[in-house]
DNA sequence: GCCGTTCGATACGCGAATGTATGGGATACA
DNA sequence: TGTATCCCATACATTCGCGTATCGAACGGC
């Protein structure tokens, strides 16, 4: 263990970045299949096409890999969501239903990702620093989501009455209904109930405004 | 390995029942603290005050113990909920808010239990037979919850418009908001938003009826 | 193409967890 | 109280996963 070993690499090769990414991708697959707790370093390496040497050269523990992978993936999903909402903002006019569909399509219900997230959440509830990471992520979701959702709703003829309430409600409803959809993947009714619940929530946290869509949609939203 | 070894015990002593129960209790604690995947047979046994001999005499694997424990605990929670709702049904008259409070109090947000459930859910999504177990449990929740909730709502001056929709919505909202409460345990606002969301949902899936509480509560529920 | 640096494969030792086989003490029942 | 049965502790062999140390090969700069 000389000084050069502990020193940070002067130049990071592109090969390194690639292996790191492959390990991150493999981690998602393995964790989803085996569960994080039951996964081993060997399994991840084998899936990625490496041996343990590559792993310990890039990460210090499975925990670190788990965190890095989760942050990368959830960040990517947030980017997708942001993009979808911004695209929505460029359109001429949007009905509430169309807007809802667009948002729900931007956040697909992926069982592999859900399993990983569920375990990450449980893990975070045991670890204060991880809990802060998750809380920060939720904060970021709100910061991204709320202005764009609010804008979309205004364009659809609705004014948001409780911003933070709506934000938390949307996240909670998403999480809660995602499980139901995954537990009964073949039951179309579950997905319809999910959409219905979203409509109710959006309706509850916003009030009608006078616009082309407002009168037409009120009938569909209220009952 | 003689015939008597493989044969089922003729008489089951009360000691056996006790150790089995202690193992189940210890499992909840250990799984909550360490995570199911990271837990070992030894840890559970030590926590329960036994050695591995006791474990392998009662269960064949950690998976089996996990399932048994989860079924017992979730069954007990369902019993609590049923009892609370039935007690609610014996009261003279109840306001919607009081009813909601009673139900929420009957299903306390326990972080240890949540962690375990999160991991069990992820586990169930990997295992078809476990998935059926969870689906059946959700079915049972609905069967218990709906008639009693509906009755309580009627007594509070509200008629349910979509039974199954309400049932699934309540479960989803509970699950989704429970995480938020656990991630920010000291933030009272999160809990208030949770209650608020429940009110909105109950309101959305039921319509006012003419009763003592109906006019009074409409103002609080609708806006 | 040469050379210094970085990256990842291989080999090694260690500790931990598993499942089984067996024996002694506890328990139920007469 | 005696005894047949049951239940759990103990000991053992084995397998598995981890982390490190070392070395050849790939890489990037010149």
XYZ file of N, CA and C in Angstrom, chain B:
669
model
N -32.505 -41.977 10.750
C -33.822 -41.511 10.297
C -34.832 -42.639 10.269
N -35.441 -42.876 11.415
C -36.415 -43.959 11.517
C -37.813 -43.452 11.180
N -38.759 -44.354 11.231
C -40.135 -43.978 10.881
C -40.705 -42.976 11.877
N -40.335 -43.145 13.153
C -40.904 -42.255 14.171
C -40.421 -40.817 13.991
N -39.246 -40.636 13.382
C -38.727 -39.281 13.199
C -39.544 -38.503 12.173
N -39.900 -39.179 11.123
C -40.609 -38.482 10.060
C -42.096 -38.327 10.378
N -42.621 -39.184 11.231
C -44.048 -39.114 11.552
C -44.367 -37.812 12.288
N -45.566 -37.309 12.080
C -45.983 -36.084 12.758
C -46.105 -36.358 14.247
N -45.714 -35.376 15.081
C -45.814 -35.560 16.535
C -47.254 -35.884 16.936
N -47.376 -36.875 17.817
C -48.723 -37.260 18.259
C -49.335 -36.186 19.152
N -48.539 -35.722 20.081
C -49.038 -34.683 20.970
C -48.093 -33.473 20.888
N -48.636 -32.326 20.763
C -47.838 -31.110 20.696
C -47.877 -30.425 22.054
N -46.747 -30.332 22.666
C -46.695 -29.753 24.008
C -46.910 -28.257 23.960
N -47.296 -27.698 25.101
C -47.494 -26.252 25.136
C -46.154 -25.528 25.054
N -45.118 -26.205 25.492
C -43.788 -25.609 25.371
C -43.473 -25.310 23.910
N -43.828 -26.259 23.062
C -43.558 -26.067 21.640
C -44.271 -24.833 21.114
N -45.531 -24.705 21.457
C -46.300 -23.541 21.000
C -45.651 -22.249 21.467
N -45.132 -22.280 22.679
C -44.517 -21.080 23.221
C -43.237 -20.715 22.472
N -42.389 -21.699 22.252
C -41.141 -21.397 21.539
C -41.447 -20.932 20.123
N -42.418 -21.573 19.512
C -42.786 -21.154 18.163
C -43.195 -19.688 18.160
N -44.006 -19.319 19.121
C -44.459 -17.940 19.194
C -43.302 -16.980 19.477
N -42.413 -17.406 20.355
C -41.273 -16.530 20.648
C -40.389 -16.345 19.423
N -40.280 -17.397 18.648
C -39.502 -17.264 17.418
C -40.189 -16.294 16.456
N -41.499 -16.382 16.383
C -42.244 -15.473 15.506
C -42.064 -14.029 15.953
N -42.145 -13.805 17.262
C -41.973 -12.448 17.777
C -40.561 -11.933 17.516
N -39.594 -12.798 17.769
C -38.204 -12.396 17.550
C -37.968 -12.080 16.080
N -38.607 -12.853 15.217
C -38.424 -12.635 13.779
C -38.839 -11.227 13.388
N -39.964 -10.779 13.902
C -40.418 -9.421 13.571
C -39.366 -8.401 13.969
N -38.855 -8.529 15.179
C -37.863 -7.561 15.650
C -36.601 -7.597 14.796
N -36.095 -8.796 14.590
C -34.831 -8.912 13.863
C -34.992 -8.454 12.417
N -36.052 -8.896 11.770
C -36.266 -8.494 10.383
C -36.408 -6.977 10.287
N -37.061 -6.385 11.258
C -37.244 -4.935 11.215
C -35.910 -4.224 11.385
N -35.074 -4.760 12.243
C -33.806 -4.083 12.504
C -32.777 -4.326 11.415
N -32.648 -5.568 10.993
C -31.579 -5.927 10.069
C -32.035 -5.986 8.625
N -33.323 -6.121 8.437
C -33.817 -6.437 7.108
C -33.901 -7.943 6.950
N -34.929 -8.405 6.275
C -35.110 -9.842 6.143
C -33.917 -10.500 5.451
N -33.497 -9.917 4.373
C -32.418 -10.507 3.601
C -31.126 -10.616 4.373
N -30.874 -9.664 5.249
C -29.633 -9.656 6.008
C -29.737 -10.442 7.319
N -30.915 -10.917 7.632
C -31.096 -11.630 8.891
C -30.627 -13.073 8.765
N -30.182 -13.626 9.872
C -29.751 -15.015 9.879
C -30.576 -15.800 10.892
N -30.545 -17.093 10.727
C -31.251 -17.974 11.648
C -30.739 -17.762 13.069
N -29.440 -17.638 13.193
C -28.843 -17.438 14.512
C -29.380 -16.193 15.200
N -29.466 -15.099 14.452
C -29.935 -13.848 15.048
C -31.336 -14.000 15.623
N -32.204 -14.610 14.852
C -33.577 -14.793 15.321
C -33.594 -15.665 16.574
N -32.845 -16.741 16.529
C -32.831 -17.655 17.670
C -32.282 -16.974 18.920
N -31.192 -16.257 18.753
C -30.592 -15.586 19.897
C -31.575 -14.590 20.502
N -32.239 -13.839 19.629
C -33.207 -12.855 20.115
C -34.335 -13.528 20.896
N -34.709 -14.702 20.433
C -35.813 -15.411 21.088
C -35.330 -16.183 22.313
N -34.031 -16.297 22.476
C -33.509 -17.036 23.620
C -33.369 -18.525 23.370
N -33.144 -18.887 22.111
C -32.958 -20.302 21.784
C -31.704 -20.480 20.946
N -31.482 -21.686 20.500
C -30.414 -21.939 19.541
C -31.041 -22.494 18.265
N -30.208 -22.765 17.294
C -30.759 -23.153 15.987
C -31.579 -24.440 16.060
N -31.286 -25.277 17.023
C -32.060 -26.509 17.152
C -33.550 -26.239 17.259
N -33.891 -25.235 18.049
C -35.304 -24.885 18.208
C -35.905 -24.434 16.881
N -35.121 -23.665 16.161
C -35.637 -23.159 14.893
C -35.946 -24.287 13.919
N -34.951 -25.130 13.670
C -35.138 -26.180 12.663
C -36.150 -27.222 13.119
N -36.471 -27.208 14.380
C -37.516 -28.111 14.846
C -38.912 -27.552 14.557
N -38.978 -26.240 14.369
C -40.286 -25.599 14.151
C -40.512 -25.110 12.726
N -39.424 -24.750 12.066
C -39.553 -24.248 10.696
C -38.487 -24.892 9.826
N -38.710 -24.829 8.536
C -37.722 -25.422 7.627
C -36.802 -24.375 7.031
N -37.247 -23.122 7.008
C -36.427 -22.080 6.397
C -36.849 -20.719 6.921
N -36.011 -19.739 6.718
C -36.364 -18.373 7.104
C -37.574 -17.882 6.315
N -37.658 -18.299 5.085
C -38.811 -17.902 4.265
C -40.116 -18.352 4.918
N -40.124 -19.581 5.371
C -41.341 -20.100 5.998
C -41.680 -19.302 7.251
N -40.668 -19.000 8.034
C -40.887 -18.199 9.237
C -41.414 -16.816 8.874
N -40.823 -16.223 7.851
C -41.241 -14.896 7.414
C -42.734 -14.898 7.058
N -43.123 -15.868 6.259
C -44.532 -15.946 5.858
C -45.446 -16.134 7.059
N -45.080 -17.072 7.930
C -45.923 -17.337 9.107
C -46.065 -16.085 9.960
N -44.945 -15.411 10.161
C -44.964 -14.200 10.987
C -45.833 -13.137 10.344
N -45.662 -12.925 9.056
C -46.422 -11.869 8.383
C -47.927 -12.168 8.429
N -48.283 -13.400 8.199
C -49.707 -13.741 8.217
C -50.289 -13.522 9.610
N -49.539 -13.929 10.627
C -50.062 -13.761 11.986
C -50.250 -12.288 12.325
N -49.217 -11.495 12.058
C -49.303 -10.082 12.422
C -50.344 -9.337 11.600
N -50.386 -9.562 10.318
C -51.364 -8.824 9.518
C -52.772 -9.265 9.873
N -52.919 -10.526 10.222
C -54.220 -10.998 10.689
C -54.631 -10.307 11.979
N -53.680 -10.149 12.875
C -53.978 -9.481 14.143
C -54.369 -8.020 13.914
N -53.670 -7.383 12.986
C -54.000 -5.988 12.713
C -55.396 -5.861 12.118
N -55.731 -6.819 11.267
C -57.070 -6.804 10.685
C -58.122 -6.994 11.777
N -57.826 -7.843 12.731
C -58.748 -8.036 13.847
C -58.946 -6.738 14.621
N -57.840 -6.048 14.867
C -57.936 -4.768 15.573
C -58.848 -3.803 14.819
N -58.609 -3.756 13.521
C -59.400 -2.833 12.704
C -60.879 -3.195 12.760
N -61.155 -4.464 12.627
C -62.548 -4.917 12.663
C -63.207 -4.541 13.996
N -62.463 -4.770 15.047
C -63.002 -4.472 16.372
C -63.307 -2.984 16.517
N -62.353 -2.163 16.057
C -62.539 -0.720 16.175
C -63.764 -0.265 15.393
N -63.921 -0.819 14.211
C -65.051 -0.407 13.379
C -66.370 -0.880 13.968
N -66.357 -2.070 14.534
C -67.595 -2.565 15.132
C -67.950 -1.761 16.369
N -66.933 -1.373 17.138
C -67.190 -0.532 18.294
C -67.801 0.782 17.838
N -67.308 1.260 16.713
C -67.836 2.501 16.147
C -69.315 2.345 15.795
N -69.674 1.147 15.344
C -71.047 0.908 14.929
C -72.024 0.883 16.085
N -71.528 0.699 17.285
C -72.432 0.618 18.432
C -72.744 1.996 19.000
N -71.962 2.985 18.591
C -72.182 4.329 19.127
C -73.454 4.943 18.539
N -73.966 5.897 19.278
C -75.215 6.544 18.875
C -75.085 7.211 17.508
N -74.288 8.264 17.468
C -74.083 8.941 16.202
C -72.632 9.420 16.147
N -72.090 9.437 14.965
C -70.679 9.735 14.793
C -70.505 10.730 13.654
N -69.659 11.680 13.856
C -69.346 12.602 12.767
C -68.303 11.959 11.868
N -68.252 12.383 10.632
C -67.255 11.801 9.723
C -65.835 11.934 10.267
N -65.531 13.068 10.847
C -64.185 13.263 11.371
C -63.881 12.300 12.508
N -64.836 12.137 13.383
C -64.629 11.202 14.489
C -64.417 9.780 13.974
N -65.226 9.413 12.997
C -65.095 8.075 12.433
C -63.715 7.890 11.812
N -63.281 8.888 11.076
C -61.976 8.802 10.439
C -60.876 8.651 11.475
N -60.958 9.473 12.498
C -59.958 9.386 13.560
C -59.917 7.989 14.174
N -61.095 7.462 14.439
C -61.156 6.150 15.065
C -60.483 5.094 14.196
N -60.743 5.170 12.908
C -60.150 4.173 12.008
C -58.640 4.357 11.926
N -58.202 5.594 11.801
C -56.756 5.837 11.690
C -56.033 5.422 12.963
N -56.676 5.633 14.093
C -56.050 5.208 15.347
C -55.967 3.695 15.443
N -56.906 3.024 14.794
C -56.922 1.565 14.865
C -55.816 0.948 14.012
N -55.312 1.728 13.078
C -54.233 1.234 12.219
C -53.015 2.124 12.430
N -52.342 1.957 13.536
C -51.230 2.845 13.849
C -50.100 2.666 12.846
N -49.341 3.732 12.672
C -48.214 3.685 11.745
C -46.976 3.249 12.510
N -46.687 1.991 12.392
C -45.562 1.404 13.122
C -44.399 1.202 12.166
N -43.280 1.847 12.466
C -42.177 1.790 11.505
C -41.609 0.385 11.388
N -41.494 -0.331 12.486
C -40.978 -1.695 12.395
C -41.855 -2.530 11.472
N -43.137 -2.435 11.670
C -44.044 -3.221 10.840
C -43.999 -2.766 9.391
N -43.866 -1.467 9.186
C -43.822 -0.990 7.804
C -42.606 -1.542 7.066
N -41.456 -1.493 7.729
C -40.246 -2.006 7.089
C -40.422 -3.457 6.682
N -40.968 -4.233 7.615
C -41.158 -5.645 7.331
C -42.128 -5.839 6.178
N -43.195 -5.082 6.194
C -44.184 -5.222 5.132
C -43.614 -4.826 3.780
N -42.821 -3.756 3.758
C -42.218 -3.329 2.498
C -41.385 -4.451 1.907
N -40.591 -5.075 2.751
C -39.760 -6.161 2.242
C -40.597 -7.380 1.872
N -41.628 -7.615 2.635
C -42.483 -8.759 2.298
C -43.161 -8.527 0.955
N -43.578 -7.307 0.718
C -44.210 -6.991 -0.559
C -43.241 -7.221 -1.709
N -42.037 -6.690 -1.559
C -41.037 -6.905 -2.600
C -40.804 -8.397 -2.813
N -40.752 -9.120 -1.706
C -40.549 -10.563 -1.767
C -41.717 -11.235 -2.483
N -42.911 -10.793 -2.179
C -44.100 -11.395 -2.769
C -44.160 -11.131 -4.275
N -43.633 -9.980 -4.689
C -43.668 -9.666 -6.112
C -42.722 -10.565 -6.908
N -41.861 -11.267 -6.197
C -40.939 -12.188 -6.858
C -41.465 -13.609 -6.842
N -42.435 -13.860 -5.987
C -42.866 -15.229 -5.732
C -44.374 -15.367 -5.949
N -44.770 -16.046 -6.996
C -46.188 -16.149 -7.351
C -47.085 -16.605 -6.207
N -46.639 -17.593 -5.456
C -47.522 -18.096 -4.399
C -47.663 -17.051 -3.294
N -46.575 -16.352 -2.990
C -46.664 -15.288 -2.000
C -47.550 -14.150 -2.511
N -47.476 -13.901 -3.798
C -48.307 -12.831 -4.358
C -49.783 -13.153 -4.151
N -50.104 -14.411 -4.318
C -51.500 -14.807 -4.085
C -51.882 -14.607 -2.620
N -50.960 -14.896 -1.738
C -51.215 -14.692 -0.313
C -51.530 -13.220 -0.036
N -50.723 -12.347 -0.617
C -50.950 -10.930 -0.384
C -52.261 -10.456 -0.994
N -52.550 -10.951 -2.176
C -53.805 -10.569 -2.817
C -54.987 -11.027 -1.966
N -54.884 -12.219 -1.427
C -55.952 -12.731 -0.574
C -56.104 -11.867 0.674
N -54.986 -11.443 1.222
C -55.037 -10.587 2.410
C -55.739 -9.271 2.083
N -55.409 -8.707 0.940
C -56.054 -7.451 0.535
C -57.548 -7.667 0.355
N -57.883 -8.792 -0.211
C -59.299 -9.160 -0.344
C -59.969 -9.173 1.033
N -59.316 -9.802 1.978
C -59.868 -9.902 3.331
C -60.036 -8.518 3.950
N -59.066 -7.660 3.704
C -59.166 -6.304 4.230
C -60.430 -5.627 3.697
N -60.632 -5.776 2.398
C -61.817 -5.159 1.811
C -63.094 -5.730 2.402
N -63.128 -7.042 2.505
C -64.342 -7.670 3.018
C -64.641 -7.205 4.433
N -63.608 -6.992 5.208
C -63.805 -6.521 6.576
C -64.153 -5.042 6.608
N -63.399 -4.314 5.827
C -63.460 -2.859 5.905
C -64.749 -2.293 5.313
N -65.063 -2.722 4.112
C -66.097 -2.033 3.363
C -67.455 -1.977 4.035
N -68.013 -3.111 4.437
C -69.359 -3.029 5.039
C -69.374 -2.126 6.251
N -68.310 -2.213 7.056
C -68.288 -1.428 8.288
C -68.067 0.057 7.994
N -67.167 0.333 7.063
C -66.952 1.733 6.687
C -68.221 2.320 6.096
N -68.827 1.546 5.247
C -70.042 2.038 4.600
C -71.125 2.322 5.649
N -71.267 1.411 6.575
C -72.256 1.611 7.632
C -71.942 2.866 8.434
N -70.657 3.018 8.765
C -70.269 4.197 9.533
C -70.557 5.460 8.760
N -70.298 5.425 7.466
C -70.540 6.611 6.652
C -72.026 6.926 6.567
N -72.822 5.898 6.419
C -74.263 6.113 6.347
C -74.751 6.768 7.634
N -74.237 6.266 8.744
C -74.632 6.847 10.028
C -74.121 8.278 10.154
N -73.061 8.581 9.412
C -72.537 9.938 9.450
C -73.154 10.805 8.362
N -74.109 10.257 7.660
C -74.822 11.075 6.683
C -74.250 11.033 5.281
N -73.529 9.951 4.953
C -72.961 9.878 3.603
C -73.253 8.515 2.998
N -73.537 8.547 1.704
C -73.798 7.293 0.997
C -72.621 7.008 0.064
N -72.107 5.807 0.149
C -70.960 5.441 -0.678
C -71.412 5.227 -2.115
N -70.682 5.831 -3.036
C -71.076 5.727 -4.446
C -70.302 4.645 -5.193
N -69.111 4.343 -4.735
C -68.291 3.317 -5.409
C -67.559 2.505 -4.352
N -68.124 1.356 -4.020
C -67.601 0.577 -2.899
C -66.164 0.124 -3.136
N -65.975 -0.657 -4.157
C -64.625 -1.194 -4.375
C -63.617 -0.083 -4.637
N -64.073 0.938 -5.343
C -63.175 2.072 -5.572
C -62.721 2.680 -4.262
N -63.646 2.887 -3.365
C -63.295 3.450 -2.060
C -62.350 2.528 -1.290
N -62.651 1.262 -1.305
C -61.811 0.317 -0.571
C -60.367 0.351 -1.042
N -60.189 0.220 -2.338
C -58.826 0.248 -2.867
C -58.169 1.596 -2.616
N -58.941 2.649 -2.741
C -58.383 3.985 -2.535
C -57.898 4.145 -1.101
N -58.682 3.675 -0.155
C -58.280 3.815 1.243
C -56.976 3.072 1.526
N -56.903 1.862 1.008
C -55.681 1.093 1.229
C -54.486 1.783 0.574
N -54.680 2.224 -0.652
C -53.583 2.879 -1.367
C -53.135 4.138 -0.635
N -54.092 4.926 -0.210
C -53.745 6.168 0.475
C -53.060 5.873 1.808
N -53.546 4.870 2.475
C -52.888 4.507 3.729
C -51.430 4.136 3.478
N -51.198 3.229 2.555
C -49.837 2.784 2.278
C -48.961 3.952 1.841
N -49.477 4.728 0.913
C -48.674 5.811 0.360
C -48.316 6.874 1.370
N -49.254 7.213 2.237
C -48.976 8.277 3.203
C -48.194 7.759 4.411
N -48.298 6.472 4.668
C -47.559 5.922 5.808
C -46.061 6.137 5.611
N -45.570 5.896 4.419
C -44.143 6.112 4.146
C -43.764 7.542 4.433
N -44.567 8.455 3.960
C -44.254 9.869 4.169
C -44.178 10.195 5.648
N -45.112 9.667 6.406
C -45.094 9.926 7.845
C -43.839 9.352 8.482
N -43.423 8.178 8.027
C -42.257 7.541 8.639
C -40.954 8.210 8.221
N -40.941 8.752 7.003
C -39.711 9.409 6.541
C -39.489 10.733 7.266
N -40.579 11.369 7.677
C -40.447 12.621 8.436
C -41.257 12.513 9.706
N -40.758 11.731 10.650
C -41.555 11.396 11.839
C -41.879 12.605 12.718
N -41.068 13.640 12.622
C -41.268 14.788 13.509
C -42.106 15.893 12.871
N -42.462 15.685 11.622
C -43.191 16.731 10.923
C -44.701 16.506 11.064
N -45.300 17.319 11.890
C -46.743 17.172 12.138
C -47.547 17.470 10.879
N -47.016 18.334 10.035
C -47.752 18.715 8.828
C -48.014 17.508 7.940
N -47.072 16.586 7.899
C -47.243 15.400 7.058
C -48.455 14.611 7.503
N -48.598 14.462 8.821
C -49.751 13.710 9.337
C -51.059 14.430 9.062
N -51.007 15.721 9.147
C -52.227 16.478 8.848
C -52.609 16.333 7.380
N -51.617 16.378 6.525
C -51.912 16.195 5.098
C -52.487 14.812 4.848
N -51.990 13.843 5.603
C -52.516 12.482 5.478
C -54.009 12.465 5.789
N -54.357 13.035 6.912
C -55.772 13.058 7.283
C -56.605 13.812 6.259
N -56.036 14.916 5.824
C -56.742 15.724 4.829
C -57.027 14.908 3.566
N -56.005 14.171 3.144
C -56.187 13.361 1.937
C -57.267 12.306 2.150
N -57.261 11.702 3.326
C -58.316 10.721 3.626
C -59.693 11.370 3.533
N -59.821 12.547 4.095
C -61.110 13.235 4.029
C -61.535 13.452 2.585
N -60.592 13.923 1.803
C -60.917 14.167 0.394
C -61.380 12.896 -0.291
N -60.685 11.802 -0.014
C -61.001 10.554 -0.692
C -62.378 10.042 -0.265
N -62.612 10.045 1.042
C -63.930 9.614 1.519
C -65.015 10.468 0.881
N -64.743 11.736 0.792
C -65.692 12.667 0.213
C -65.931 12.368 -1.265
N -64.860 12.038 -1.954
C -64.963 11.828 -3.395
C -65.733 10.554 -3.724
N -65.628 9.563 -2.856
C -66.270 8.286 -3.143
C -67.616 8.134 -2.434
N -68.132 9.225 -1.885
C -69.453 9.164 -1.272
C -70.141 10.495 -1.494
N -71.434 10.483 -1.355
C -72.166 11.734 -1.567
C -73.014 12.026 -0.340
N -73.311 13.297 -0.178
C -74.040 13.722 1.018
C -75.446 13.136 1.040
N -75.929 13.014 2.211
C -77.189 12.372 2.512
C -77.876 13.349 3.452
N -79.140 13.265 3.671
C -79.738 14.219 4.601
C -79.758 13.639 6.009
N -78.931 14.189 6.859
C -78.809 13.717 8.240
C -78.333 14.886 9.088
N -78.308 14.695 10.353
C -77.868 15.767 11.252
C -76.487 16.262 10.853
N -75.588 15.299 10.493
C -74.208 15.686 10.228
C -73.974 16.167 8.804
N -74.900 15.827 7.914
C -74.594 16.041 6.514
C -74.323 17.506 6.191
N -75.230 18.385 6.600
C -75.052 19.792 6.238
C -73.834 20.372 6.940
N -73.710 20.016 8.192
C -72.585 20.526 8.963
C -71.247 20.067 8.401
N -71.198 18.824 7.988
C -69.909 18.293 7.536
C -69.609 18.691 6.091
N -70.625 18.924 5.313
C -70.380 19.293 3.933
C -69.436 20.484 3.846
N -69.652 21.429 4.734
C -68.801 22.617 4.710
C -67.354 22.271 4.982
N -67.135 21.350 5.890
C -65.769 20.982 6.231
C -65.138 20.125 5.139
N -65.955 19.290 4.520
C -65.388 18.352 3.559
C -65.210 18.978 2.175
N -66.229 19.643 1.708
C -66.109 20.249 0.380
C -65.523 21.643 0.510
N -64.982 22.094 -0.544
C -64.515 23.477 -0.513
C -64.657 24.112 -1.878
